[in-house]
Amino acid sequence: MEQADRNETRTLEQVNAETQTDLRQGLLDEIKRLRRFSNRGLWALSLFLLVSTLAWREFWFLPRPEVIIASLGAPPSAQIISIVLVLYTFSAIILSLARMMGNIQHKSSFCHVGYIGVFYLFYYFAQALTDNYWAVFGAGFTILCMESYRIYTFCHQAVAKETEKLAFLDRTGRLPVEEPDPDEGF
C-alpha cells in the first residue's frame, strides 16, 4: 500500500514539474515574441525610408504621369492632396496617442507606410511631388516614429510583466493570481 502511495506521489510530482516546465517555456516564448514584435515599428520605418527613396528618385520604374493621366483622367489638385495629407496626419497622430494612453496592442505600422506611399503617388501623378516631397516625408516620419515608440513601450511593459510572472513561477512553482483590471469595470 505504501508503495502505491509513493508511486502516486511521484506521479503527481512529475506532473507538477512538467506543468511548471510548460508554464515556464510558455512565458519564455511570450517574452521572445514580444521582443521580436517590439522591432515592428523599426521595420515599418525602414520600409517607409525605402518608399521615400523611390519617391525621391521620382518613381523611375513607373510610367510617366502624362501616360497615367491620359488613361485615368486628371488627378486631384496638389492643394486637395495637401489638405487630405494634413487631415490624415492629425488623425493618425491622435489615434496613435489614444492607443498609447489605452495601452492597446495594435499592429498598424505597416498600413501607415501604405497610406503615406499613396500620398507620394498622388503627388507624383499630379506632377507636384518635387514641391511636396518633404511634407509627405515629414508627416510619414512623424507618424511612424510615434507608432514605433508606442509599440516599443507596449512591448517593454508586457515583457516586464511576463518577467515578473517568470520570477514568481521560479520562486513559488505557480503563476501569480491575475488581478482584475480596474479600468475594465465589473
PDB file of C-alpha atoms in Angstrom:
ATOM      1  CA  MET A   1       0.000   0.000   0.000  1.00  0.00           C
ATOM      2  CA  GLU A   2       2.864   2.361   0.838  1.00  0.00           C
ATOM      3  CA  GLN A   3       4.477   1.560  -2.496  1.00  0.00           C
ATOM      4  CA  ALA A   4       1.293   2.558  -4.336  1.00  0.00           C
ATOM      5  CA  ASP A   5       1.136   5.867  -2.423  1.00  0.00           C
ATOM      6  CA  ARG A   6       4.779   6.616  -3.308  1.00  0.00           C
ATOM      7  CA  ASN A   7       4.126   5.881  -6.985  1.00  0.00           C
ATOM      8  CA  GLU A   8       1.093   8.158  -6.881  1.00  0.00           C
ATOM      9  CA  THR A   9       3.106  10.903  -5.174  1.00  0.00           C
ATOM     10  CA  ARG A  10       5.923  10.637  -7.678  1.00  0.00           C
ATOM     11  CA  THR A  11       3.458  10.790 -10.496  1.00  0.00           C
ATOM     12  CA  LEU A  12       1.853  13.924  -9.066  1.00  0.00           C
ATOM     13  CA  GLU A  13       5.291  15.494  -8.537  1.00  0.00           C
ATOM     14  CA  GLN A  14       6.280  14.615 -12.084  1.00  0.00           C
ATOM     15  CA  VAL A  15       3.054  16.101 -13.432  1.00  0.00           C
ATOM     16  CA  ASN A  16       3.598  19.242 -11.346  1.00  0.00           C
ATOM     17  CA  ALA A  17       7.201  19.536 -12.611  1.00  0.00           C
ATOM     18  CA  GLU A  18       6.072  19.049 -16.212  1.00  0.00           C
ATOM     19  CA  THR A  19       3.324  21.645 -15.784  1.00  0.00           C
ATOM     20  CA  GLN A  20       5.800  24.095 -14.241  1.00  0.00           C
ATOM     21  CA  THR A  21       8.227  23.466 -17.120  1.00  0.00           C
ATOM     22  CA  ASP A  22       5.456  24.023 -19.663  1.00  0.00           C
ATOM     23  CA  LEU A  23       4.386  27.251 -17.936  1.00  0.00           C
ATOM     24  CA  ARG A  24       7.992  28.453 -17.821  1.00  0.00           C
ATOM     25  CA  GLN A  25       8.512  27.669 -21.502  1.00  0.00           C
ATOM     26  CA  GLY A  26       5.253  29.437 -22.369  1.00  0.00           C
ATOM     27  CA  LEU A  27       6.384  32.568 -20.524  1.00  0.00           C
ATOM     28  CA  LEU A  28       9.793  32.467 -22.203  1.00  0.00           C
ATOM     29  CA  ASP A  29       8.138  32.074 -25.614  1.00  0.00           C
ATOM     30  CA  GLU A  30       5.857  35.047 -24.928  1.00  0.00           C
ATOM     31  CA  ILE A  31       8.825  37.198 -23.869  1.00  0.00           C
ATOM     32  CA  LYS A  32      10.662  36.213 -27.050  1.00  0.00           C
ATOM     33  CA  ARG A  33       7.594  37.044 -29.174  1.00  0.00           C
ATOM     34  CA  LEU A  34       7.183  40.434 -27.516  1.00  0.00           C
ATOM     35  CA  ARG A  35      10.848  41.294 -28.059  1.00  0.00           C
ATOM     36  CA  ARG A  36      10.517  40.416 -31.754  1.00  0.00           C
ATOM     37  CA  PHE A  37       7.283  42.382 -32.002  1.00  0.00           C
ATOM     38  CA  SER A  38       8.909  45.455 -30.428  1.00  0.00           C
ATOM     39  CA  ASN A  39      11.015  45.834 -33.594  1.00  0.00           C
ATOM     40  CA  ARG A  40       7.939  46.016 -35.827  1.00  0.00           C
ATOM     41  CA  GLY A  41       7.892  49.808 -35.762  1.00  0.00           C
ATOM     42  CA  LEU A  42      11.521  49.954 -36.863  1.00  0.00           C
ATOM     43  CA  TRP A  43      10.820  47.601 -39.756  1.00  0.00           C
ATOM     44  CA  ALA A  44       7.926  49.806 -40.850  1.00  0.00           C
ATOM     45  CA  LEU A  45      10.149  52.879 -40.593  1.00  0.00           C
ATOM     46  CA  SER A  46      12.783  51.137 -42.718  1.00  0.00           C
ATOM     47  CA  LEU A  47      10.184  50.265 -45.353  1.00  0.00           C
ATOM     48  CA  PHE A  48       8.994  53.877 -45.308  1.00  0.00           C
ATOM     49  CA  LEU A  49      12.558  55.074 -45.939  1.00  0.00           C
ATOM     50  CA  LEU A  50      12.753  52.702 -48.920  1.00  0.00           C
ATOM     51  CA  VAL A  51       9.475  54.041 -50.338  1.00  0.00           C
ATOM     52  CA  SER A  52      10.698  57.602 -49.703  1.00  0.00           C
ATOM     53  CA  THR A  53      13.902  56.863 -51.592  1.00  0.00           C
ATOM     54  CA  LEU A  54      11.874  55.622 -54.554  1.00  0.00           C
ATOM     55  CA  ALA A  55       9.768  58.795 -54.392  1.00  0.00           C
ATOM     56  CA  TRP A  56      12.923  60.928 -54.201  1.00  0.00           C
ATOM     57  CA  ARG A  57      14.029  59.247 -57.434  1.00  0.00           C
ATOM     58  CA  GLU A  58      10.589  60.131 -58.827  1.00  0.00           C
ATOM     59  CA  PHE A  59       9.438  56.523 -59.174  1.00  0.00           C
ATOM     60  CA  TRP A  60      11.716  55.822 -62.129  1.00  0.00           C
ATOM     61  CA  PHE A  61      10.091  52.406 -62.677  1.00  0.00           C
ATOM     62  CA  LEU A  62       6.536  53.778 -63.085  1.00  0.00           C
ATOM     63  CA  PRO A  63       5.123  55.189 -66.327  1.00  0.00           C
ATOM     64  CA  ARG A  64       5.356  58.954 -66.679  1.00  0.00           C
ATOM     65  CA  PRO A  65       2.449  60.903 -65.136  1.00  0.00           C
ATOM     66  CA  GLU A  66       1.263  62.034 -68.562  1.00  0.00           C
ATOM     67  CA  VAL A  67       0.634  58.413 -69.591  1.00  0.00           C
ATOM     68  CA  ILE A  68      -1.371  57.713 -66.419  1.00  0.00           C
ATOM     69  CA  ILE A  69      -3.351  60.965 -66.770  1.00  0.00           C
ATOM     70  CA  ALA A  70      -4.207  60.056 -70.368  1.00  0.00           C
ATOM     71  CA  SER A  71      -5.614  56.678 -69.302  1.00  0.00           C
ATOM     72  CA  LEU A  72      -7.206  57.505 -65.912  1.00  0.00           C
ATOM     73  CA  GLY A  73      -8.030  61.190 -66.190  1.00  0.00           C
ATOM     74  CA  ALA A  74      -6.852  64.189 -64.241  1.00  0.00           C
ATOM     75  CA  PRO A  75      -5.687  63.628 -60.657  1.00  0.00           C
ATOM     76  CA  PRO A  76      -6.845  65.817 -57.763  1.00  0.00           C
ATOM     77  CA  SER A  77      -5.019  69.102 -57.405  1.00  0.00           C
ATOM     78  CA  ALA A  78      -1.961  69.350 -55.180  1.00  0.00           C
ATOM     79  CA  GLN A  79      -3.898  71.613 -52.822  1.00  0.00           C
ATOM     80  CA  ILE A  80      -6.614  68.996 -52.249  1.00  0.00           C
ATOM     81  CA  ILE A  81      -3.986  66.289 -51.748  1.00  0.00           C
ATOM     82  CA  SER A  82      -2.258  68.529 -49.184  1.00  0.00           C
ATOM     83  CA  ILE A  83      -5.485  69.076 -47.256  1.00  0.00           C
ATOM     84  CA  VAL A  84      -6.119  65.333 -47.126  1.00  0.00           C
ATOM     85  CA  LEU A  85      -2.492  64.755 -46.048  1.00  0.00           C
ATOM     86  CA  VAL A  86      -2.901  67.195 -43.141  1.00  0.00           C
ATOM     87  CA  LEU A  87      -6.179  65.528 -42.082  1.00  0.00           C
ATOM     88  CA  TYR A  88      -4.615  62.078 -42.296  1.00  0.00           C
ATOM     89  CA  THR A  89      -1.545  63.155 -40.321  1.00  0.00           C
ATOM     90  CA  PHE A  90      -3.530  64.630 -37.447  1.00  0.00           C
ATOM     91  CA  SER A  91      -5.925  61.685 -37.399  1.00  0.00           C
ATOM     92  CA  ALA A  92      -3.073  59.153 -37.321  1.00  0.00           C
ATOM     93  CA  ILE A  93      -1.282  61.031 -34.538  1.00  0.00           C
ATOM     94  CA  ILE A  94      -4.435  61.295 -32.419  1.00  0.00           C
ATOM     95  CA  LEU A  95      -5.225  57.617 -32.973  1.00  0.00           C
ATOM     96  CA  SER A  96      -1.691  56.610 -32.032  1.00  0.00           C
ATOM     97  CA  LEU A  97      -1.793  58.743 -28.881  1.00  0.00           C
ATOM     98  CA  ALA A  98      -5.158  57.223 -27.931  1.00  0.00           C
ATOM     99  CA  ARG A  99      -3.738  53.716 -28.348  1.00  0.00           C
ATOM    100  CA  MET A 100      -0.724  54.707 -26.297  1.00  0.00           C
ATOM    101  CA  MET A 101      -2.900  56.081 -23.483  1.00  0.00           C
ATOM    102  CA  GLY A 102      -5.143  52.995 -23.561  1.00  0.00           C
ATOM    103  CA  ASN A 103      -2.144  50.626 -23.676  1.00  0.00           C
ATOM    104  CA  ILE A 104      -3.687  48.862 -26.666  1.00  0.00           C
ATOM    105  CA  GLN A 105      -1.712  46.430 -28.777  1.00  0.00           C
ATOM    106  CA  HIS A 106      -2.288  47.272 -32.412  1.00  0.00           C
ATOM    107  CA  LYS A 107      -0.193  46.130 -35.356  1.00  0.00           C
ATOM    108  CA  SER A 108      -0.875  49.071 -37.651  1.00  0.00           C
ATOM    109  CA  SER A 109       2.589  50.370 -38.509  1.00  0.00           C
ATOM    110  CA  PHE A 110       2.783  48.848 -41.966  1.00  0.00           C
ATOM    111  CA  CYS A 111      -0.573  50.206 -43.090  1.00  0.00           C
ATOM    112  CA  HIS A 112       0.735  53.728 -42.387  1.00  0.00           C
ATOM    113  CA  VAL A 113       3.579  53.047 -44.818  1.00  0.00           C
ATOM    114  CA  GLY A 114       0.996  52.183 -47.457  1.00  0.00           C
ATOM    115  CA  TYR A 115      -1.075  55.289 -46.790  1.00  0.00           C
ATOM    116  CA  ILE A 116       1.944  57.589 -46.943  1.00  0.00           C
ATOM    117  CA  GLY A 117       3.126  55.810 -50.084  1.00  0.00           C
ATOM    118  CA  VAL A 118      -0.218  56.609 -51.706  1.00  0.00           C
ATOM    119  CA  PHE A 119       0.315  60.304 -50.959  1.00  0.00           C
ATOM    120  CA  TYR A 120       3.662  60.111 -52.724  1.00  0.00           C
ATOM    121  CA  LEU A 121       1.891  58.545 -55.713  1.00  0.00           C
ATOM    122  CA  PHE A 122      -0.888  61.138 -55.732  1.00  0.00           C
ATOM    123  CA  TYR A 123       1.650  63.953 -55.796  1.00  0.00           C
ATOM    124  CA  TYR A 124       3.624  62.106 -58.473  1.00  0.00           C
ATOM    125  CA  PHE A 125       0.576  61.796 -60.738  1.00  0.00           C
ATOM    126  CA  ALA A 126      -0.383  65.426 -60.022  1.00  0.00           C
ATOM    127  CA  GLN A 127       3.163  66.347 -61.090  1.00  0.00           C
ATOM    128  CA  ALA A 128       3.739  68.077 -57.745  1.00  0.00           C
ATOM    129  CA  LEU A 129       5.978  65.530 -55.997  1.00  0.00           C
ATOM    130  CA  THR A 130       9.069  67.743 -56.109  1.00  0.00           C
ATOM    131  CA  ASP A 131       7.281  70.572 -54.296  1.00  0.00           C
ATOM    132  CA  ASN A 132       5.592  68.348 -51.700  1.00  0.00           C
ATOM    133  CA  TYR A 133       8.117  65.580 -51.074  1.00  0.00           C
ATOM    134  CA  TRP A 134       9.303  66.953 -47.722  1.00  0.00           C
ATOM    135  CA  ALA A 135       5.759  67.464 -46.446  1.00  0.00           C
ATOM    136  CA  VAL A 136       4.928  63.804 -47.070  1.00  0.00           C
ATOM    137  CA  PHE A 137       8.278  62.672 -45.699  1.00  0.00           C
ATOM    138  CA  GLY A 138       7.861  64.734 -42.522  1.00  0.00           C
ATOM    139  CA  ALA A 139       4.315  63.510 -41.952  1.00  0.00           C
ATOM    140  CA  GLY A 140       5.249  59.892 -42.530  1.00  0.00           C
ATOM    141  CA  PHE A 141       8.375  60.051 -40.408  1.00  0.00           C
ATOM    142  CA  THR A 142       6.468  61.658 -37.532  1.00  0.00           C
ATOM    143  CA  ILE A 143       3.644  59.123 -37.634  1.00  0.00           C
ATOM    144  CA  LEU A 144       5.949  56.124 -37.913  1.00  0.00           C
ATOM    145  CA  CYS A 145       8.299  57.312 -35.170  1.00  0.00           C
ATOM    146  CA  MET A 146       5.310  57.736 -32.862  1.00  0.00           C
ATOM    147  CA  GLU A 147       3.982  54.294 -33.793  1.00  0.00           C
ATOM    148  CA  SER A 148       7.416  52.761 -33.285  1.00  0.00           C
ATOM    149  CA  TYR A 149       7.669  54.331 -29.839  1.00  0.00           C
ATOM    150  CA  ARG A 150       4.150  53.186 -28.955  1.00  0.00           C
ATOM    151  CA  ILE A 151       4.841  49.597 -29.978  1.00  0.00           C
ATOM    152  CA  TYR A 152       8.199  49.557 -28.188  1.00  0.00           C
ATOM    153  CA  THR A 153       6.782  50.877 -24.901  1.00  0.00           C
ATOM    154  CA  PHE A 154       3.819  48.477 -25.053  1.00  0.00           C
ATOM    155  CA  CYS A 155       6.168  45.523 -25.572  1.00  0.00           C
ATOM    156  CA  HIS A 156       8.609  46.741 -22.927  1.00  0.00           C
ATOM    157  CA  GLN A 157       5.804  46.907 -20.334  1.00  0.00           C
ATOM    158  CA  ALA A 158       4.480  43.490 -21.365  1.00  0.00           C
ATOM    159  CA  VAL A 159       7.975  41.950 -21.154  1.00  0.00           C
ATOM    160  CA  ALA A 160       8.359  43.386 -17.645  1.00  0.00           C
ATOM    161  CA  LYS A 161       5.040  41.781 -16.598  1.00  0.00           C
ATOM    162  CA  GLU A 162       5.986  38.429 -18.122  1.00  0.00           C
ATOM    163  CA  THR A 163       9.404  38.573 -16.430  1.00  0.00           C
ATOM    164  CA  GLU A 164       7.699  39.195 -13.067  1.00  0.00           C
ATOM    165  CA  LYS A 165       5.447  36.179 -13.697  1.00  0.00           C
ATOM    166  CA  LEU A 166       8.508  34.082 -14.557  1.00  0.00           C
ATOM    167  CA  ALA A 167      10.286  35.133 -11.344  1.00  0.00           C
ATOM    168  CA  PHE A 168       7.143  34.332  -9.320  1.00  0.00           C
ATOM    169  CA  LEU A 169       6.892  30.934 -11.018  1.00  0.00           C
ATOM    170  CA  ASP A 170      10.542  30.171 -10.205  1.00  0.00           C
ATOM    171  CA  ARG A 171      10.030  31.205  -6.543  1.00  0.00           C
ATOM    172  CA  THR A 172       6.698  29.533  -5.833  1.00  0.00           C
ATOM    173  CA  GLY A 173       6.174  26.937  -8.540  1.00  0.00           C
ATOM    174  CA  ARG A 174       2.912  28.519  -9.714  1.00  0.00           C
ATOM    175  CA  LEU A 175       1.737  31.557 -11.630  1.00  0.00           C
ATOM    176  CA  PRO A 176       0.558  34.623  -9.713  1.00  0.00           C
ATOM    177  CA  VAL A 177      -3.160  35.252  -9.394  1.00  0.00           C
ATOM    178  CA  GLU A 178      -4.301  37.702 -12.030  1.00  0.00           C
ATOM    179  CA  GLU A 179      -5.793  40.834 -10.504  1.00  0.00           C
ATOM    180  CA  PRO A 180      -8.781  42.322 -12.334  1.00  0.00           C
ATOM    181  CA  ASP A 181      -8.048  45.473 -14.299  1.00  0.00           C
ATOM    182  CA  PRO A 182      -9.744  48.452 -12.574  1.00  0.00           C
ATOM    183  CA  ASP A 183     -10.299  50.122 -15.973  1.00  0.00           C
ATOM    184  CA  GLU A 184     -12.455  47.244 -17.230  1.00  0.00           C
ATOM    185  CA  GLY A 185     -15.189  47.684 -14.629  1.00  0.00           C
ATOM    186  CA  PHE A 186     -17.026  44.709 -13.204  1.00  0.00           C
TER     187      PHE A 186
END
